[in-house]
């Protein structure tokens, strides 16, 4: 009898330890930041809590999050109206926490010697649905460019990067030609562009920085709302000031209010906000001002759930504009 009681206690202890788990999924763009935070957290807590970080893309991750299958959602765009409705159906409420700023970099093959800059209008000509099966060479986009095959590499429809890029460039979310190489994994796009002389792709700026030897970065001349009429390269400064328009964007984590009742999730989220700026910079993303993380902590303390974006895309917002919106929640 003593043996069975002892065994039951051991099993109970193992079960309790196994339950100390934080489940995260979503954006491959946000993944490097969350992965870095998670490694630090597990080291700081000496493995007392296990953190799993999946990469289903922002759209794929929200499906799980709004079914209550995950505690935290990595997102490279705000939650949509459809996802908000799905969360309401499952009675999932959430905190929206901006954790860094990112830029979508336009990259070409290093052997491309004809393009140093590109306009938002030229990108639209390449990527809009009407281009499918028709715009197949660089010369068709700009008569000054060679009759080289245009090989495009972009995000999959589950990526928040896909949603943001199409909204910013095609001016309609999820509106894109379909005859391009799509991938959830940004590194697959890096490899693709590197292997095709006429290749062009869009990837998070941090992925460009870690693959500089394989890619050529192209400056972007933004649309009519861009503050600069000249080509602008993504840098920490041009993203912070809003000059790199319209391809600068905030990235987020969404935290289930219900999951915050679990001590391990609460502890992890608080740790994340304390470390976000440091970890974002470490993986070459752009940290937010200290006031942004302070506001996020206040939202948790005051239990201010919901989104400031009303389920709509907001392209080209500056950091100051984001802070004002979040402060008004």
JSON list of N, CA, C and O in Angstrom, two decimals, residues 34-78:
[
{"chain": "A", "resi": 34, "resn": "UNK", "atom": "N", "xyz": [10.40, 35.89, -29.70]},
{"chain": "A", "resi": 34, "resn": "UNK", "atom": "CA", "xyz": [9.79, 35.03, -28.69]},
{"chain": "A", "resi": 34, "resn": "UNK", "atom": "C", "xyz": [10.69, 33.86, -28.32]},
{"chain": "A", "resi": 34, "resn": "UNK", "atom": "O", "xyz": [10.78, 33.47, -27.15]},
{"chain": "A", "resi": 35, "resn": "UNK", "atom": "N", "xyz": [11.38, 33.31, -29.30]},
{"chain": "A", "resi": 35, "resn": "UNK", "atom": "CA", "xyz": [12.31, 32.21, -29.03]},
{"chain": "A", "resi": 35, "resn": "UNK", "atom": "C", "xyz": [13.43, 32.68, -28.09]},
{"chain": "A", "resi": 35, "resn": "UNK", "atom": "O", "xyz": [13.78, 31.99, -27.13]},
{"chain": "A", "resi": 36, "resn": "UNK", "atom": "N", "xyz": [13.97, 33.88, -28.37]},
{"chain": "A", "resi": 36, "resn": "UNK", "atom": "CA", "xyz": [15.05, 34.41, -27.53]},
{"chain": "A", "resi": 36, "resn": "UNK", "atom": "C", "xyz": [14.56, 34.65, -26.10]},
{"chain": "A", "resi": 36, "resn": "UNK", "atom": "O", "xyz": [15.25, 34.31, -25.12]},
{"chain": "A", "resi": 37, "resn": "UNK", "atom": "N", "xyz": [13.36, 35.23, -25.96]},
{"chain": "A", "resi": 37, "resn": "UNK", "atom": "CA", "xyz": [12.78, 35.47, -24.63]},
{"chain": "A", "resi": 37, "resn": "UNK", "atom": "C", "xyz": [12.56, 34.14, -23.92]},
{"chain": "A", "resi": 37, "resn": "UNK", "atom": "O", "xyz": [12.86, 34.00, -22.72]},
{"chain": "A", "resi": 38, "resn": "UNK", "atom": "N", "xyz": [12.03, 33.16, -24.65]},
{"chain": "A", "resi": 38, "resn": "UNK", "atom": "CA", "xyz": [11.71, 31.86, -24.04]},
{"chain": "A", "resi": 38, "resn": "UNK", "atom": "C", "xyz": [12.95, 31.15, -23.54]},
{"chain": "A", "resi": 38, "resn": "UNK", "atom": "O", "xyz": [12.92, 30.52, -22.47]},
{"chain": "A", "resi": 39, "resn": "UNK", "atom": "N", "xyz": [14.02, 31.23, -24.29]},
{"chain": "A", "resi": 39, "resn": "UNK", "atom": "CA", "xyz": [15.27, 30.61, -23.84]},
{"chain": "A", "resi": 39, "resn": "UNK", "atom": "C", "xyz": [15.78, 31.27, -22.56]},
{"chain": "A", "resi": 39, "resn": "UNK", "atom": "O", "xyz": [16.22, 30.57, -21.63]},
{"chain": "A", "resi": 40, "resn": "UNK", "atom": "N", "xyz": [15.69, 32.59, -22.51]},
{"chain": "A", "resi": 40, "resn": "UNK", "atom": "CA", "xyz": [16.10, 33.32, -21.30]},
{"chain": "A", "resi": 40, "resn": "UNK", "atom": "C", "xyz": [15.21, 32.96, -20.12]},
{"chain": "A", "resi": 40, "resn": "UNK", "atom": "O", "xyz": [15.69, 32.77, -19.00]},
{"chain": "A", "resi": 41, "resn": "UNK", "atom": "N", "xyz": [13.91, 32.86, -20.37]},
{"chain": "A", "resi": 41, "resn": "UNK", "atom": "CA", "xyz": [12.95, 32.56, -19.31]},
{"chain": "A", "resi": 41, "resn": "UNK", "atom": "C", "xyz": [13.21, 31.17, -18.73]},
{"chain": "A", "resi": 41, "resn": "UNK", "atom": "O", "xyz": [13.21, 30.98, -17.51]},
{"chain": "A", "resi": 42, "resn": "UNK", "atom": "N", "xyz": [13.39, 30.19, -19.61]},
{"chain": "A", "resi": 42, "resn": "UNK", "atom": "CA", "xyz": [13.61, 28.82, -19.14]},
{"chain": "A", "resi": 42, "resn": "UNK", "atom": "C", "xyz": [14.92, 28.70, -18.38]},
{"chain": "A", "resi": 42, "resn": "UNK", "atom": "O", "xyz": [15.02, 27.94, -17.41]},
{"chain": "A", "resi": 43, "resn": "UNK", "atom": "N", "xyz": [15.91, 29.49, -18.79]},
{"chain": "A", "resi": 43, "resn": "UNK", "atom": "CA", "xyz": [17.18, 29.50, -18.05]},
{"chain": "A", "resi": 43, "resn": "UNK", "atom": "C", "xyz": [17.00, 30.15, -16.68]},
{"chain": "A", "resi": 43, "resn": "UNK", "atom": "O", "xyz": [17.50, 29.66, -15.66]},
{"chain": "A", "resi": 44, "resn": "UNK", "atom": "N", "xyz": [16.25, 31.26, -16.66]},
{"chain": "A", "resi": 44, "resn": "UNK", "atom": "CA", "xyz": [16.04, 31.99, -15.41]},
{"chain": "A", "resi": 44, "resn": "UNK", "atom": "C", "xyz": [15.22, 31.19, -14.42]},
{"chain": "A", "resi": 44, "resn": "UNK", "atom": "O", "xyz": [15.42, 31.31, -13.20]},
{"chain": "A", "resi": 45, "resn": "UNK", "atom": "N", "xyz": [14.28, 30.39, -14.92]},
{"chain": "A", "resi": 45, "resn": "UNK", "atom": "CA", "xyz": [13.42, 29.59, -14.04]},
{"chain": "A", "resi": 45, "resn": "UNK", "atom": "C", "xyz": [13.95, 28.17, -13.86]},
{"chain": "A", "resi": 45, "resn": "UNK", "atom": "O", "xyz": [13.28, 27.32, -13.28]},
{"chain": "A", "resi": 46, "resn": "UNK", "atom": "N", "xyz": [15.15, 27.93, -14.40]},
{"chain": "A", "resi": 46, "resn": "UNK", "atom": "CA", "xyz": [15.83, 26.63, -14.27]},
{"chain": "A", "resi": 46, "resn": "UNK", "atom": "C", "xyz": [14.95, 25.48, -14.75]},
{"chain": "A", "resi": 46, "resn": "UNK", "atom": "O", "xyz": [14.91, 24.40, -14.14]},
{"chain": "A", "resi": 47, "resn": "UNK", "atom": "N", "xyz": [14.23, 25.74, -15.85]},
{"chain": "A", "resi": 47, "resn": "UNK", "atom": "CA", "xyz": [13.44, 24.69, -16.48]},
{"chain": "A", "resi": 47, "resn": "UNK", "atom": "C", "xyz": [12.17, 24.32, -15.75]},
{"chain": "A", "resi": 47, "resn": "UNK", "atom": "O", "xyz": [11.54, 23.30, -16.07]},
{"chain": "A", "resi": 48, "resn": "UNK", "atom": "N", "xyz": [11.77, 25.09, -14.77]},
{"chain": "A", "resi": 48, "resn": "UNK", "atom": "CA", "xyz": [10.55, 24.78, -14.01]},
{"chain": "A", "resi": 48, "resn": "UNK", "atom": "C", "xyz": [9.31, 24.86, -14.89]},
{"chain": "A", "resi": 48, "resn": "UNK", "atom": "O", "xyz": [8.31, 24.19, -14.64]},
{"chain": "A", "resi": 49, "resn": "UNK", "atom": "N", "xyz": [9.37, 25.70, -15.91]},
{"chain": "A", "resi": 49, "resn": "UNK", "atom": "CA", "xyz": [8.25, 25.84, -16.85]},
{"chain": "A", "resi": 49, "resn": "UNK", "atom": "C", "xyz": [8.76, 25.61, -18.25]},
{"chain": "A", "resi": 49, "resn": "UNK", "atom": "O", "xyz": [9.76, 26.20, -18.67]},
{"chain": "A", "resi": 50, "resn": "UNK", "atom": "N", "xyz": [8.07, 24.75, -18.99]},
{"chain": "A", "resi": 50, "resn": "UNK", "atom": "CA", "xyz": [8.43, 24.49, -20.37]},
{"chain": "A", "resi": 50, "resn": "UNK", "atom": "C", "xyz": [7.67, 25.47, -21.27]},
{"chain": "A", "resi": 50, "resn": "UNK", "atom": "O", "xyz": [6.49, 25.72, -21.07]},
{"chain": "A", "resi": 51, "resn": "UNK", "atom": "N", "xyz": [8.36, 26.02, -22.26]},
{"chain": "A", "resi": 51, "resn": "UNK", "atom": "CA", "xyz": [7.73, 26.93, -23.21]},
{"chain": "A", "resi": 51, "resn": "UNK", "atom": "C", "xyz": [7.86, 26.32, -24.61]},
{"chain": "A", "resi": 51, "resn": "UNK", "atom": "O", "xyz": [8.97, 26.02, -25.05]},
{"chain": "A", "resi": 52, "resn": "UNK", "atom": "N", "xyz": [6.74, 26.12, -25.28]},
{"chain": "A", "resi": 52, "resn": "UNK", "atom": "CA", "xyz": [6.77, 25.62, -26.65]},
{"chain": "A", "resi": 52, "resn": "UNK", "atom": "C", "xyz": [6.37, 26.75, -27.59]},
{"chain": "A", "resi": 52, "resn": "UNK", "atom": "O", "xyz": [5.42, 27.47, -27.33]},
{"chain": "A", "resi": 53, "resn": "UNK", "atom": "N", "xyz": [7.13, 26.91, -28.68]},
{"chain": "A", "resi": 53, "resn": "UNK", "atom": "CA", "xyz": [6.87, 27.99, -29.64]},
{"chain": "A", "resi": 53, "resn": "UNK", "atom": "C", "xyz": [6.73, 27.39, -31.03]},
{"chain": "A", "resi": 53, "resn": "UNK", "atom": "O", "xyz": [7.70, 26.94, -31.64]},
{"chain": "A", "resi": 54, "resn": "UNK", "atom": "N", "xyz": [5.48, 27.37, -31.53]},
{"chain": "A", "resi": 54, "resn": "UNK", "atom": "CA", "xyz": [5.22, 26.85, -32.87]},
{"chain": "A", "resi": 54, "resn": "UNK", "atom": "C", "xyz": [5.27, 27.96, -33.90]},
{"chain": "A", "resi": 54, "resn": "UNK", "atom": "O", "xyz": [5.27, 29.15, -33.58]},
{"chain": "A", "resi": 55, "resn": "UNK", "atom": "N", "xyz": [5.31, 27.57, -35.19]},
{"chain": "A", "resi": 55, "resn": "UNK", "atom": "CA", "xyz": [5.36, 28.54, -36.28]},
{"chain": "A", "resi": 55, "resn": "UNK", "atom": "C", "xyz": [4.31, 28.15, -37.32]},
{"chain": "A", "resi": 55, "resn": "UNK", "atom": "O", "xyz": [4.61, 27.49, -38.30]},
{"chain": "A", "resi": 56, "resn": "UNK", "atom": "N", "xyz": [3.08, 28.59, -37.10]},
{"chain": "A", "resi": 56, "resn": "UNK", "atom": "CA", "xyz": [2.00, 28.30, -38.04]},
{"chain": "A", "resi": 56, "resn": "UNK", "atom": "C", "xyz": [1.66, 29.50, -38.92]},
{"chain": "A", "resi": 56, "resn": "UNK", "atom": "O", "xyz": [0.73, 29.44, -39.71]},
{"chain": "A", "resi": 57, "resn": "UNK", "atom": "N", "xyz": [2.42, 30.59, -38.78]},
{"chain": "A", "resi": 57, "resn": "UNK", "atom": "CA", "xyz": [2.06, 31.83, -39.43]},
{"chain": "A", "resi": 57, "resn": "UNK", "atom": "C", "xyz": [1.03, 32.57, -38.59]},
{"chain": "A", "resi": 57, "resn": "UNK", "atom": "O", "xyz": [0.34, 31.96, -37.75]},
{"chain": "A", "resi": 58, "resn": "UNK", "atom": "N", "xyz": [0.90, 33.86, -38.80]},
{"chain": "A", "resi": 58, "resn": "UNK", "atom": "CA", "xyz": [-0.05, 34.64, -37.99]},
{"chain": "A", "resi": 58, "resn": "UNK", "atom": "C", "xyz": [-1.47, 34.12, -38.14]},
{"chain": "A", "resi": 58, "resn": "UNK", "atom": "O", "xyz": [-2.18, 33.93, -37.16]},
{"chain": "A", "resi": 59, "resn": "UNK", "atom": "N", "xyz": [-1.90, 33.89, -39.39]},
{"chain": "A", "resi": 59, "resn": "UNK", "atom": "CA", "xyz": [-3.26, 33.41, -39.62]},
{"chain": "A", "resi": 59, "resn": "UNK", "atom": "C", "xyz": [-3.51, 32.03, -39.04]},
{"chain": "A", "resi": 59, "resn": "UNK", "atom": "O", "xyz": [-4.51, 31.79, -38.37]},
{"chain": "A", "resi": 60, "resn": "UNK", "atom": "N", "xyz": [-2.55, 31.11, -39.27]},
{"chain": "A", "resi": 60, "resn": "UNK", "atom": "CA", "xyz": [-2.68, 29.75, -38.72]},
{"chain": "A", "resi": 60, "resn": "UNK", "atom": "C", "xyz": [-2.66, 29.75, -37.21]},
{"chain": "A", "resi": 60, "resn": "UNK", "atom": "O", "xyz": [-3.39, 29.00, -36.56]},
{"chain": "A", "resi": 61, "resn": "UNK", "atom": "N", "xyz": [-1.82, 30.62, -36.63]},
{"chain": "A", "resi": 61, "resn": "UNK", "atom": "CA", "xyz": [-1.74, 30.70, -35.17]},
{"chain": "A", "resi": 61, "resn": "UNK", "atom": "C", "xyz": [-3.00, 31.24, -34.54]},
{"chain": "A", "resi": 61, "resn": "UNK", "atom": "O", "xyz": [-3.44, 30.75, -33.50]},
{"chain": "A", "resi": 62, "resn": "UNK", "atom": "N", "xyz": [-3.62, 32.26, -35.17]},
{"chain": "A", "resi": 62, "resn": "UNK", "atom": "CA", "xyz": [-4.85, 32.81, -34.62]},
{"chain": "A", "resi": 62, "resn": "UNK", "atom": "C", "xyz": [-5.98, 31.77, -34.59]},
{"chain": "A", "resi": 62, "resn": "UNK", "atom": "O", "xyz": [-6.84, 31.80, -33.71]},
{"chain": "A", "resi": 63, "resn": "UNK", "atom": "N", "xyz": [-5.99, 30.86, -35.56]},
{"chain": "A", "resi": 63, "resn": "UNK", "atom": "CA", "xyz": [-7.01, 29.80, -35.55]},
{"chain": "A", "resi": 63, "resn": "UNK", "atom": "C", "xyz": [-6.90, 28.98, -34.28]},
{"chain": "A", "resi": 63, "resn": "UNK", "atom": "O", "xyz": [-7.90, 28.64, -33.65]},
{"chain": "A", "resi": 64, "resn": "UNK", "atom": "N", "xyz": [-5.68, 28.64, -33.90]},
{"chain": "A", "resi": 64, "resn": "UNK", "atom": "CA", "xyz": [-5.46, 27.87, -32.68]},
{"chain": "A", "resi": 64, "resn": "UNK", "atom": "C", "xyz": [-5.76, 28.71, -31.44]},
{"chain": "A", "resi": 64, "resn": "UNK", "atom": "O", "xyz": [-6.40, 28.23, -30.49]},
{"chain": "A", "resi": 65, "resn": "UNK", "atom": "N", "xyz": [-5.27, 29.94, -31.45]},
{"chain": "A", "resi": 65, "resn": "UNK", "atom": "CA", "xyz": [-5.44, 30.84, -30.30]},
{"chain": "A", "resi": 65, "resn": "UNK", "atom": "C", "xyz": [-6.92, 31.08, -30.01]},
{"chain": "A", "resi": 65, "resn": "UNK", "atom": "O", "xyz": [-7.36, 31.03, -28.84]},
{"chain": "A", "resi": 66, "resn": "UNK", "atom": "N", "xyz": [-7.69, 31.32, -31.05]},
{"chain": "A", "resi": 66, "resn": "UNK", "atom": "CA", "xyz": [-9.12, 31.61, -30.87]},
{"chain": "A", "resi": 66, "resn": "UNK", "atom": "C", "xyz": [-9.95, 30.37, -30.57]},
{"chain": "A", "resi": 66, "resn": "UNK", "atom": "O", "xyz": [-11.13, 30.48, -30.25]},
{"chain": "A", "resi": 67, "resn": "UNK", "atom": "N", "xyz": [-9.34, 29.20, -30.67]},
{"chain": "A", "resi": 67, "resn": "UNK", "atom": "CA", "xyz": [-10.00, 27.97, -30.20]},
{"chain": "A", "resi": 67, "resn": "UNK", "atom": "C", "xyz": [-9.57, 27.64, -28.78]},
{"chain": "A", "resi": 67, "resn": "UNK", "atom": "O", "xyz": [-9.99, 26.63, -28.21]},
{"chain": "A", "resi": 68, "resn": "UNK", "atom": "N", "xyz": [-8.70, 28.44, -28.22]},
{"chain": "A", "resi": 68, "resn": "UNK", "atom": "CA", "xyz": [-8.23, 28.21, -26.86]},
{"chain": "A", "resi": 68, "resn": "UNK", "atom": "C", "xyz": [-7.15, 27.15, -26.76]},
{"chain": "A", "resi": 68, "resn": "UNK", "atom": "O", "xyz": [-6.88, 26.63, -25.68]},
{"chain": "A", "resi": 69, "resn": "UNK", "atom": "N", "xyz": [-6.49, 26.86, -27.88]},
{"chain": "A", "resi": 69, "resn": "UNK", "atom": "CA", "xyz": [-5.47, 25.81, -27.89]},
{"chain": "A", "resi": 69, "resn": "UNK", "atom": "C", "xyz": [-4.09, 26.30, -27.48]},
{"chain": "A", "resi": 69, "resn": "UNK", "atom": "O", "xyz": [-3.21, 25.50, -27.16]},
{"chain": "A", "resi": 70, "resn": "UNK", "atom": "N", "xyz": [-3.90, 27.62, -27.53]},
{"chain": "A", "resi": 70, "resn": "UNK", "atom": "CA", "xyz": [-2.60, 28.19, -27.13]},
{"chain": "A", "resi": 70, "resn": "UNK", "atom": "C", "xyz": [-2.83, 29.32, -26.13]},
{"chain": "A", "resi": 70, "resn": "UNK", "atom": "O", "xyz": [-3.92, 29.89, -26.04]},
{"chain": "A", "resi": 71, "resn": "UNK", "atom": "N", "xyz": [-1.78, 29.64, -25.40]},
{"chain": "A", "resi": 71, "resn": "UNK", "atom": "CA", "xyz": [-1.85, 30.71, -24.39]},
{"chain": "A", "resi": 71, "resn": "UNK", "atom": "C", "xyz": [-1.51, 32.07, -24.99]},
{"chain": "A", "resi": 71, "resn": "UNK", "atom": "O", "xyz": [-2.07, 33.10, -24.62]},
{"chain": "A", "resi": 72, "resn": "UNK", "atom": "N", "xyz": [-0.56, 32.05, -25.92]},
{"chain": "A", "resi": 72, "resn": "UNK", "atom": "CA", "xyz": [-0.02, 33.29, -26.49]},
{"chain": "A", "resi": 72, "resn": "UNK", "atom": "C", "xyz": [0.09, 33.14, -28.00]},
{"chain": "A", "resi": 72, "resn": "UNK", "atom": "O", "xyz": [0.44, 32.06, -28.51]},
{"chain": "A", "resi": 73, "resn": "UNK", "atom": "N", "xyz": [-0.21, 34.23, -28.71]},
{"chain": "A", "resi": 73, "resn": "UNK", "atom": "CA", "xyz": [-0.16, 34.25, -30.15]},
{"chain": "A", "resi": 73, "resn": "UNK", "atom": "C", "xyz": [0.86, 35.27, -30.64]},
{"chain": "A", "resi": 73, "resn": "UNK", "atom": "O", "xyz": [0.79, 36.45, -30.30]},
{"chain": "A", "resi": 74, "resn": "UNK", "atom": "N", "xyz": [1.84, 34.82, -31.40]},
{"chain": "A", "resi": 74, "resn": "UNK", "atom": "CA", "xyz": [2.77, 35.72, -32.08]},
{"chain": "A", "resi": 74, "resn": "UNK", "atom": "C", "xyz": [2.08, 36.27, -33.32]},
{"chain": "A", "resi": 74, "resn": "UNK", "atom": "O", "xyz": [1.51, 35.49, -34.10]},
{"chain": "A", "resi": 75, "resn": "UNK", "atom": "N", "xyz": [2.12, 37.58, -33.54]},
{"chain": "A", "resi": 75, "resn": "UNK", "atom": "CA", "xyz": [1.40, 38.16, -34.68]},
{"chain": "A", "resi": 75, "resn": "UNK", "atom": "C", "xyz": [2.20, 39.29, -35.32]},
{"chain": "A", "resi": 75, "resn": "UNK", "atom": "O", "xyz": [2.67, 40.20, -34.64]},
{"chain": "A", "resi": 76, "resn": "UNK", "atom": "N", "xyz": [2.33, 39.22, -36.65]},
{"chain": "A", "resi": 76, "resn": "UNK", "atom": "CA", "xyz": [3.04, 40.28, -37.37]},
{"chain": "A", "resi": 76, "resn": "UNK", "atom": "C", "xyz": [2.06, 41.28, -37.99]},
{"chain": "A", "resi": 76, "resn": "UNK", "atom": "O", "xyz": [2.45, 42.10, -38.81]},
{"chain": "A", "resi": 77, "resn": "UNK", "atom": "N", "xyz": [0.82, 41.22, -37.55]},
{"chain": "A", "resi": 77, "resn": "UNK", "atom": "CA", "xyz": [-0.21, 42.19, -37.91]},
{"chain": "A", "resi": 77, "resn": "UNK", "atom": "C", "xyz": [-1.27, 42.15, -36.83]},
{"chain": "A", "resi": 77, "resn": "UNK", "atom": "O", "xyz": [-1.36, 41.18, -36.07]},
{"chain": "A", "resi": 78, "resn": "UNK", "atom": "N", "xyz": [-2.15, 43.16, -36.77]},
{"chain": "A", "resi": 78, "resn": "UNK", "atom": "CA", "xyz": [-3.23, 43.12, -35.78]},
{"chain": "A", "resi": 78, "resn": "UNK", "atom": "C", "xyz": [-4.25, 42.03, -36.10]},
{"chain": "A", "resi": 78, "resn": "UNK", "atom": "O", "xyz": [-4.38, 41.58, -37.23]}
]
